[in-house]
XYZ file of C-alpha atoms in Angstrom:
565
model
C 117.535 136.514 72.269
C 114.641 138.938 72.077
C 114.225 141.007 68.884
C 113.486 144.049 71.050
C 115.455 145.502 73.940
C 115.063 148.522 76.185
C 118.267 150.281 77.269
C 118.101 152.778 80.136
C 120.930 155.183 80.985
C 120.582 156.009 84.687
C 122.227 159.401 84.564
C 122.911 161.645 87.528
C 120.325 164.283 86.582
C 118.198 162.684 83.878
C 117.325 159.202 82.697
C 117.628 158.426 79.004
C 115.967 155.352 77.514
C 115.650 153.871 74.026
C 113.858 150.883 72.527
C 115.685 149.136 69.680
C 114.384 146.358 67.459
C 116.296 143.984 65.226
C 114.763 143.439 61.810
C 116.971 141.157 59.753
C 120.403 142.801 59.576
C 119.242 146.306 60.485
C 118.476 147.845 63.850
C 115.621 150.274 64.263
C 114.997 152.942 66.883
C 111.340 152.496 67.838
C 111.071 155.053 70.638
C 113.062 157.064 73.143
C 112.506 159.288 76.155
C 114.506 161.653 78.366
C 113.077 162.235 81.833
C 114.415 164.140 84.820
C 115.436 161.923 87.653
C 113.241 162.398 90.752
C 114.835 163.747 93.952
C 117.875 165.074 92.091
C 121.017 164.810 94.202
C 119.600 162.095 96.483
C 119.988 158.314 96.449
C 116.740 156.829 95.202
C 115.091 154.133 97.266
C 114.143 150.876 95.590
C 110.482 151.893 95.641
C 111.130 155.331 94.099
C 113.453 153.831 91.472
C 110.825 151.201 90.650
C 108.190 153.888 90.014
C 110.677 155.863 87.906
C 111.562 152.828 85.760
C 107.882 152.013 85.300
C 107.176 155.569 84.163
C 110.108 155.548 81.725
C 109.172 152.203 80.113
C 105.517 153.223 79.917
C 106.449 156.190 77.699
C 108.466 153.898 75.411
C 105.348 151.727 74.854
C 107.501 148.705 74.053
C 106.175 145.168 73.755
C 109.198 143.719 75.551
C 109.955 143.780 79.268
C 113.664 143.011 78.808
C 115.883 145.924 79.834
C 119.572 146.795 80.027
C 120.568 149.274 82.720
C 123.670 151.447 82.237
C 125.219 152.921 85.393
C 127.463 155.987 85.297
C 130.979 156.611 86.496
C 129.701 157.609 89.960
C 128.292 154.114 90.477
C 131.004 151.986 88.858
C 134.770 151.616 88.625
C 136.748 150.917 85.466
C 140.350 150.166 84.585
C 142.598 148.601 81.952
C 144.658 145.601 83.053
C 147.052 143.129 81.527
C 145.938 139.638 82.490
C 146.767 136.060 81.513
C 144.866 134.873 78.458
C 142.272 132.807 80.289
C 138.494 132.652 80.317
C 136.546 135.682 81.478
C 135.127 133.624 84.343
C 138.649 133.013 85.703
C 139.516 136.668 85.097
C 136.556 137.786 87.209
C 137.667 135.460 89.998
C 141.212 136.859 89.886
C 139.951 140.427 90.149
C 137.534 139.542 92.936
C 140.269 137.818 94.965
C 142.645 140.803 94.784
C 141.023 143.957 93.343
C 143.746 146.183 94.787
C 146.188 144.895 92.157
C 144.006 146.324 89.404
C 142.208 149.293 90.971
C 144.829 150.336 93.572
C 142.165 150.066 96.275
C 140.235 147.387 98.101
C 136.755 146.933 96.716
C 134.854 144.578 99.024
C 131.298 143.532 98.174
C 131.738 144.304 94.473
C 130.864 142.350 91.332
C 133.153 142.506 88.314
C 133.184 141.742 84.622
C 136.024 141.649 82.097
C 136.324 142.107 78.349
C 139.446 141.227 76.367
C 140.417 144.168 74.141
C 143.650 142.865 72.624
C 145.811 139.738 72.843
C 149.605 139.685 73.024
C 152.575 137.894 74.606
C 155.096 138.684 77.327
C 158.406 136.976 78.043
C 159.089 135.539 81.492
C 162.608 135.382 83.059
C 163.206 132.045 81.343
C 162.508 133.550 77.948
C 159.242 131.731 77.366
C 156.384 133.596 75.719
C 153.292 133.870 77.941
C 149.981 134.807 76.302
C 148.622 138.027 77.748
C 145.418 139.955 77.196
C 144.746 143.669 77.530
C 141.522 143.593 79.408
C 138.871 146.111 80.337
C 137.712 145.527 83.936
C 134.531 147.081 85.361
C 133.056 146.749 88.854
C 129.876 147.699 90.682
C 128.723 147.482 94.308
C 126.633 144.434 95.107
C 124.201 146.584 97.087
C 123.503 148.790 94.066
C 123.127 145.744 91.807
C 120.646 144.179 94.226
C 118.713 147.456 94.528
C 118.460 147.785 90.723
C 117.230 144.207 90.374
C 114.594 144.648 93.077
C 113.391 147.917 91.518
C 113.165 146.353 88.038
C 111.316 143.337 89.410
C 108.820 145.617 91.184
C 108.301 147.452 87.883
C 107.616 144.077 86.136
C 110.830 144.358 84.120
C 113.402 141.664 83.393
C 117.005 142.879 83.688
C 119.141 141.225 81.025
C 122.346 143.146 81.789
C 123.755 145.873 83.996
C 126.492 147.593 81.987
C 128.770 150.624 82.329
C 128.078 153.976 80.690
C 131.808 154.399 79.964
C 131.942 151.440 77.574
C 128.456 152.036 76.148
C 129.446 155.452 74.742
C 132.481 153.891 73.023
C 130.361 151.021 71.649
C 127.922 153.501 70.161
C 130.746 155.346 68.407
C 132.281 152.103 67.078
C 129.012 151.366 65.227
C 128.714 154.888 63.798
C 129.719 155.923 60.298
C 132.428 158.246 61.691
C 134.344 155.330 63.236
C 134.743 153.645 59.848
C 136.518 156.695 58.399
C 139.220 157.256 61.039
C 142.046 155.059 62.264
C 142.911 156.673 65.612
C 140.407 158.964 67.340
C 139.655 160.264 70.809
C 136.144 160.161 72.178
C 134.957 162.528 74.912
C 131.546 161.805 76.399
C 130.704 164.793 78.613
C 128.212 163.790 81.274
C 126.540 165.767 84.026
C 129.117 165.119 86.758
C 131.751 162.989 84.985
C 133.309 162.766 81.562
C 134.669 159.640 79.905
C 137.730 159.845 77.657
C 138.298 156.900 75.308
C 141.013 156.334 72.717
C 140.071 154.037 69.840
C 142.332 152.356 67.285
C 140.572 150.799 64.317
C 137.329 150.655 66.269
C 138.883 148.989 69.348
C 138.969 150.652 72.756
C 142.615 151.094 73.740
C 142.368 153.508 76.652
C 139.498 154.622 78.881
C 139.613 157.290 81.579
C 136.991 158.888 83.778
C 137.477 162.457 85.040
C 135.329 164.253 87.602
C 134.509 167.119 85.268
C 131.124 167.487 83.657
C 128.413 169.889 82.541
C 127.412 170.459 86.161
C 130.814 172.092 86.912
C 130.506 174.286 83.848
C 127.088 175.554 84.880
C 127.826 175.822 88.601
C 131.125 177.665 87.928
C 129.384 180.042 85.537
C 126.638 180.777 88.098
C 129.239 181.468 90.781
C 131.436 183.642 88.543
C 128.507 185.750 87.362
C 126.596 185.672 90.653
C 123.455 184.278 88.975
C 121.197 181.290 89.599
C 122.013 177.825 88.327
C 119.067 177.771 85.900
C 119.977 181.193 84.440
C 123.581 180.064 83.979
C 122.359 176.923 82.163
C 120.298 179.083 79.815
C 123.207 181.430 79.078
C 125.453 178.449 78.356
C 122.980 177.018 75.840
C 121.415 180.120 74.289
C 124.014 182.915 74.492
C 127.419 181.260 74.930
C 129.166 184.253 73.323
C 128.165 186.370 76.315
C 130.033 184.068 78.670
C 132.939 183.115 76.395
C 135.759 183.903 78.794
C 134.064 182.260 81.786
C 133.286 179.086 79.819
C 136.795 178.860 78.439
C 138.187 179.023 81.961
C 135.747 176.370 83.203
C 136.350 174.001 80.288
C 140.123 174.296 80.491
C 140.509 171.518 83.134
C 138.645 169.104 80.845
C 140.819 170.168 77.923
C 143.910 169.590 80.054
C 142.793 166.078 81.039
C 141.884 165.243 77.475
C 145.244 166.542 76.211
C 147.148 164.493 78.817
C 145.235 161.354 77.866
C 145.989 161.860 74.158
C 149.664 162.552 74.873
C 149.980 159.431 77.051
C 148.283 157.309 74.411
C 150.503 158.592 71.614
C 153.635 157.838 73.618
C 152.485 154.324 74.523
C 151.072 153.298 71.166
C 153.252 155.359 68.838
C 150.084 156.473 67.099
C 148.765 159.965 66.370
C 145.207 160.953 67.201
C 143.618 162.516 64.165
C 140.337 163.845 65.556
C 138.329 164.223 68.749
C 134.617 163.350 68.803
C 132.427 164.815 71.515
C 129.119 163.404 72.770
C 126.753 164.141 75.618
C 124.433 167.080 76.192
C 127.289 169.614 76.046
C 128.209 168.509 72.500
C 125.127 170.333 71.256
C 126.913 173.617 71.974
C 129.071 174.596 69.018
C 130.782 177.114 71.286
C 132.027 174.370 73.628
C 133.241 172.326 70.651
C 135.126 175.361 69.431
C 136.817 175.890 72.807
C 137.921 172.235 72.881
C 139.306 172.450 69.357
C 141.212 175.628 70.181
C 142.703 174.191 73.372
C 143.616 170.783 71.912
C 144.718 172.013 68.488
C 142.929 169.020 67.023
C 139.759 168.837 64.938
C 136.826 168.434 67.348
C 133.279 167.708 66.291
C 130.054 166.232 67.581
C 128.644 163.076 65.999
C 125.279 161.440 65.552
C 124.831 158.314 67.767
C 121.787 157.304 65.710
C 123.648 157.114 62.381
C 123.813 153.292 62.527
C 120.089 152.953 63.242
C 116.966 153.002 61.148
C 114.746 155.725 62.584
C 111.160 154.532 63.046
C 109.766 157.486 65.003
C 106.852 159.815 64.532
C 107.582 163.066 62.649
C 107.465 165.074 65.876
C 109.939 162.756 67.637
C 112.169 162.620 64.555
C 112.441 166.412 64.581
C 113.266 166.496 68.301
C 115.753 163.625 67.917
C 118.239 165.806 66.033
C 118.596 168.022 69.090
C 118.382 165.296 71.767
C 120.364 162.503 70.090
C 123.732 163.346 71.771
C 122.177 162.639 75.161
C 121.131 159.142 74.013
C 124.699 157.990 73.292
C 125.051 155.758 76.344
C 121.557 154.240 76.055
C 122.011 153.482 72.339
C 125.480 151.998 72.971
C 124.123 149.717 75.703
C 121.386 148.465 73.366
C 123.833 147.940 70.492
C 126.081 145.745 72.656
C 123.082 143.448 73.211
C 122.708 142.803 69.473
C 126.435 143.048 68.563
C 128.493 140.578 70.630
C 131.721 141.782 69.019
C 131.446 145.078 70.925
C 132.988 145.607 74.359
C 130.128 143.924 76.154
C 130.225 144.421 79.904
C 127.640 142.560 81.996
C 127.926 143.272 85.716
C 125.423 140.471 86.356
C 127.794 137.921 84.812
C 128.915 136.618 88.226
C 125.325 136.060 89.338
C 124.433 134.386 86.055
C 127.476 132.115 86.280
C 126.649 131.181 89.876
C 123.050 130.495 88.902
C 124.237 128.340 85.986
C 126.615 126.385 88.211
C 123.879 125.891 90.780
C 121.476 124.650 88.140
C 124.131 122.259 86.726
C 125.630 121.232 90.045
C 125.707 117.391 90.244
C 124.960 117.659 93.947
C 121.870 119.670 93.119
C 120.716 116.863 90.863
C 121.452 114.494 93.723
C 119.446 116.712 96.046
C 116.639 116.808 93.508
C 116.760 113.012 93.167
C 116.871 112.611 96.942
C 113.968 115.042 97.287
C 112.040 113.106 94.620
C 112.752 109.812 96.389
C 111.770 111.365 99.693
C 108.525 112.611 98.166
C 107.885 109.143 96.736
C 108.554 107.582 100.127
C 106.303 110.097 101.818
C 103.640 109.399 99.203
C 104.080 105.661 99.704
C 103.958 106.129 103.481
C 100.786 108.200 103.141
C 99.192 105.519 100.940
C 100.228 102.801 103.404
C 98.787 104.834 106.268
C 95.520 105.344 104.386
C 95.303 101.642 103.539
C 96.216 100.746 107.122
C 93.458 102.963 108.460
C 91.030 101.508 105.941
C 92.087 97.984 106.969
C 91.715 98.896 110.647
C 88.251 100.278 109.958
C 87.288 97.106 108.072
C 88.758 95.005 110.906
C 86.799 96.937 113.527
C 83.622 96.665 111.481
C 84.035 92.948 110.854
C 85.011 92.346 114.483
C 81.852 94.127 115.518
C 79.852 92.001 113.088
C 81.537 88.826 114.400
C 80.807 89.834 117.990
C 77.205 90.486 117.053
C 77.033 87.021 115.417
C 78.717 85.269 118.365
C 75.458 84.550 120.300
C 73.889 83.173 117.137
C 77.001 81.079 116.457
C 76.966 79.720 120.023
C 73.307 78.849 119.677
C 73.886 77.271 116.225
C 76.894 75.291 117.516
C 74.834 74.025 120.448
C 72.030 73.040 118.094
C 74.545 71.317 115.793
C 75.906 69.302 118.707
C 72.416 68.357 119.778
C 71.571 67.419 116.177
C 74.738 65.263 115.952
C 73.788 63.534 119.200
C 70.310 62.909 117.882
C 71.794 61.593 114.622
C 74.010 59.187 116.556
C 71.056 58.055 118.638
C 68.926 57.575 115.549
C 71.743 55.651 113.841
C 72.083 53.408 116.873
C 68.366 52.860 117.015
C 68.306 52.223 113.286
C 71.149 49.738 113.581
C 69.452 48.082 116.512
C 66.212 47.934 114.589
C 67.978 46.563 111.528
C 69.867 43.944 113.489
C 66.750 42.899 115.288
C 65.018 42.554 111.953
C 67.898 40.555 110.321
C 68.601 38.161 113.177
C 65.149 37.746 114.528
C 64.739 34.347 112.819
C 68.134 33.084 114.066
C 67.496 34.257 117.621
C 64.018 32.800 117.561
C 65.331 29.430 116.344
C 68.150 29.533 118.909
C 65.723 29.657 121.818
C 64.270 26.286 120.756
C 67.663 24.591 120.769
C 68.232 24.995 124.489
C 68.805 21.636 126.260
C 68.836 20.644 129.932
C 71.675 21.812 132.174
C 72.733 24.346 129.514
C 73.093 28.151 129.537
C 74.149 30.499 126.697
C 76.808 32.906 127.956
C 77.602 34.859 124.781
C 76.423 35.038 121.172
C 78.559 36.595 118.405
C 77.448 36.736 114.787
C 79.948 37.689 112.028
C 78.996 38.222 108.431
C 81.229 38.815 105.368
C 80.871 38.952 101.594
C 83.348 37.053 99.396
C 83.861 36.627 95.667
C 84.745 33.232 94.128
C 86.975 32.955 91.090
C 85.429 32.084 87.746
C 86.433 28.713 86.189
C 86.692 28.895 82.397
C 85.366 26.121 80.131
C 87.991 23.626 78.856
C 88.137 20.903 76.190
C 89.454 17.447 77.225
C 91.334 14.884 75.146
C 88.067 13.444 73.801
C 87.244 16.905 72.481
C 84.348 17.180 74.821
C 83.767 20.509 76.497
C 83.816 20.694 80.263
C 81.542 23.513 81.273
C 83.131 26.285 83.323
C 81.833 27.943 86.433
C 81.163 31.680 86.673
C 82.267 33.857 89.565
C 79.873 33.943 92.486
C 79.250 36.331 95.392
C 78.728 34.528 98.681
C 77.430 35.857 101.962
C 79.092 33.908 104.764
C 77.652 34.124 108.290
C 79.310 32.652 111.368
C 77.371 32.069 114.621
C 79.784 31.818 117.581
C 77.938 30.609 120.665
C 79.708 30.462 124.018
C 77.819 28.430 126.645
C 78.325 26.548 129.881
C 77.094 23.093 130.835
C 76.199 21.844 134.361
C 75.975 18.142 133.327
C 78.421 15.349 133.100
C 79.287 14.562 130.362
C 79.029 18.003 128.766
C 75.825 19.103 127.110
C 77.783 20.346 124.049
C 76.908 17.333 121.912
C 73.246 17.585 122.841
C 73.253 21.316 121.973
C 74.942 20.708 118.603
C 72.392 17.946 117.842
C 69.571 20.326 118.687
C 70.925 22.915 116.256
C 71.233 20.424 113.446
C 67.667 19.293 113.934
C 66.263 22.825 114.151
C 64.270 23.602 110.971
C 65.591 27.154 110.648
C 69.232 26.191 111.091
C 68.777 23.151 108.907
C 67.472 25.354 106.117
C 70.189 28.070 106.452
C 73.376 26.275 107.456
C 75.777 25.024 104.852
C 75.841 21.425 103.826
C 79.431 20.616 104.690
C 80.368 20.768 108.397
C 77.586 23.137 109.361
C 78.431 22.988 113.134
C 81.709 22.481 114.952
C 82.897 22.474 118.558
C 85.702 25.036 118.703
C 86.565 24.971 122.390
C 85.771 22.973 125.558
C 87.366 23.754 128.920
C 87.916 21.619 131.967
C 85.227 21.562 134.661
C 85.291 24.606 136.968
C 83.423 25.641 140.082
C 80.588 27.939 139.127
C 81.308 31.355 140.696
C 77.575 31.993 141.064
C 76.931 28.624 142.763
C 79.998 26.998 144.356
C 78.068 23.757 144.883
C 78.026 23.216 141.097
C 80.669 22.415 138.509
C 80.522 24.041 135.063
C 82.129 23.326 131.734
C 82.611 26.244 129.296
C 82.498 25.405 125.594
C 82.219 27.271 122.272
C 80.172 26.136 119.262
C 80.339 27.738 115.770
C 77.644 27.408 113.122
C 78.284 28.310 109.488
C 75.677 29.629 107.045
C 76.338 30.316 103.370
C 74.109 32.050 100.807
C 74.599 33.088 97.210
C 73.840 36.698 96.389
């Protein structure tokens, strides 16, 4: 809660505003102003009201922008009701559902607030005690509330409360020094067009009434009775009331009658006697009017100082003027006091809006909506990131595809060259193998041509070569203790010459060919010692397909060569 608050009484003819500050346990009056309301008698537009509020708060020169607006009896409705002892939120809902029960009229498009004045019990038909509460109920039109909020917002002000002038005057009196001295008093706050009558018991509001009689009727009636202007009548009422004593007494009599009826009704209901009547408002500055009220009511009547509970922190000039203008500040001071003193009859006509705003802010569904919105934003963010990455990937793909397409001719050329190179390699390998084989077997082939005998023809020559490893034989000692030397492992290169030939002679030339091989120097030097040549196959005589007049015998001879590596 702010230490400073501005309270503005939106009166019918003039606007009264005060700025109060809390300093520890005391409350100080920092500044005040009373300004005529523009376009008197007309409903102010939101723009005009905004300018008026800005002008009023500028004069106050306050550091806070928090304000409380008090609306008069012309702009609000008030009543006392007996309601079940439930929360004020439920009370407001009950009134809103059926306002006719409490105000004897339908009040659509209104906002309400309730304040429990006193708690009691009632008995139902079954004899059970039901807790009841005497409650003060106040209402205001939603359109007016919205207009006030828009005007304050345009004037850069923050409305903390919209309260009723009727309760604010009573709150101001409750905090005064006079309230502490009396048990049962009546309070009459005489406004411009309406007057509020409140009955207080031990500082608690017991009865509140609003009557359509105010200072305007006194002045207008005086001007009509004396056939003078309104401004002249106002001056006579303030400056020379003795000159218009009879006229004023006649004009004030209806207010005295209403006040007397209210006191009489209260005394019958409460079985209490009213000891004094306290008067506030601009008319309370006239001792003559106070005297008329006292004469008519036969009760002590006096004005009171609404600033008695405050620490005055004004300039000397304002302090001097405050003594004369203080009665007009009653409502504004009472509205500000209710902000700092929660025990007073606090009426906040924005309570419904604040409760709805609180419920909206704490609505589980709202949290769900917020969570869903957050998840949706995350999904949208994720989708946006995926789209950006997708576009980046597409751009990279297009760029790399373009690069690949540009490299395709070079790749085709390189692949063709690679194939040609592989073909060349295979050709070179074949040539190399051919060259190698020719080099290795040149001696054998050369020797073979000298082993050819008569009536003989080589059909096929196959040479196989393999490498083998012999097992090592370890050294052993015999019975005579002599050592028999072992034999190490050897690597042998074994070559097999398989020669397929055909003979045209009878008998076959195979034996002659084998003899020629054995006598050949090259074969004799390279073949193994044991069974160097063998006849592997010899077929029966056949007709030679190339020369049917001849008979041929096919045979196969193998030669074996062995060499240590």
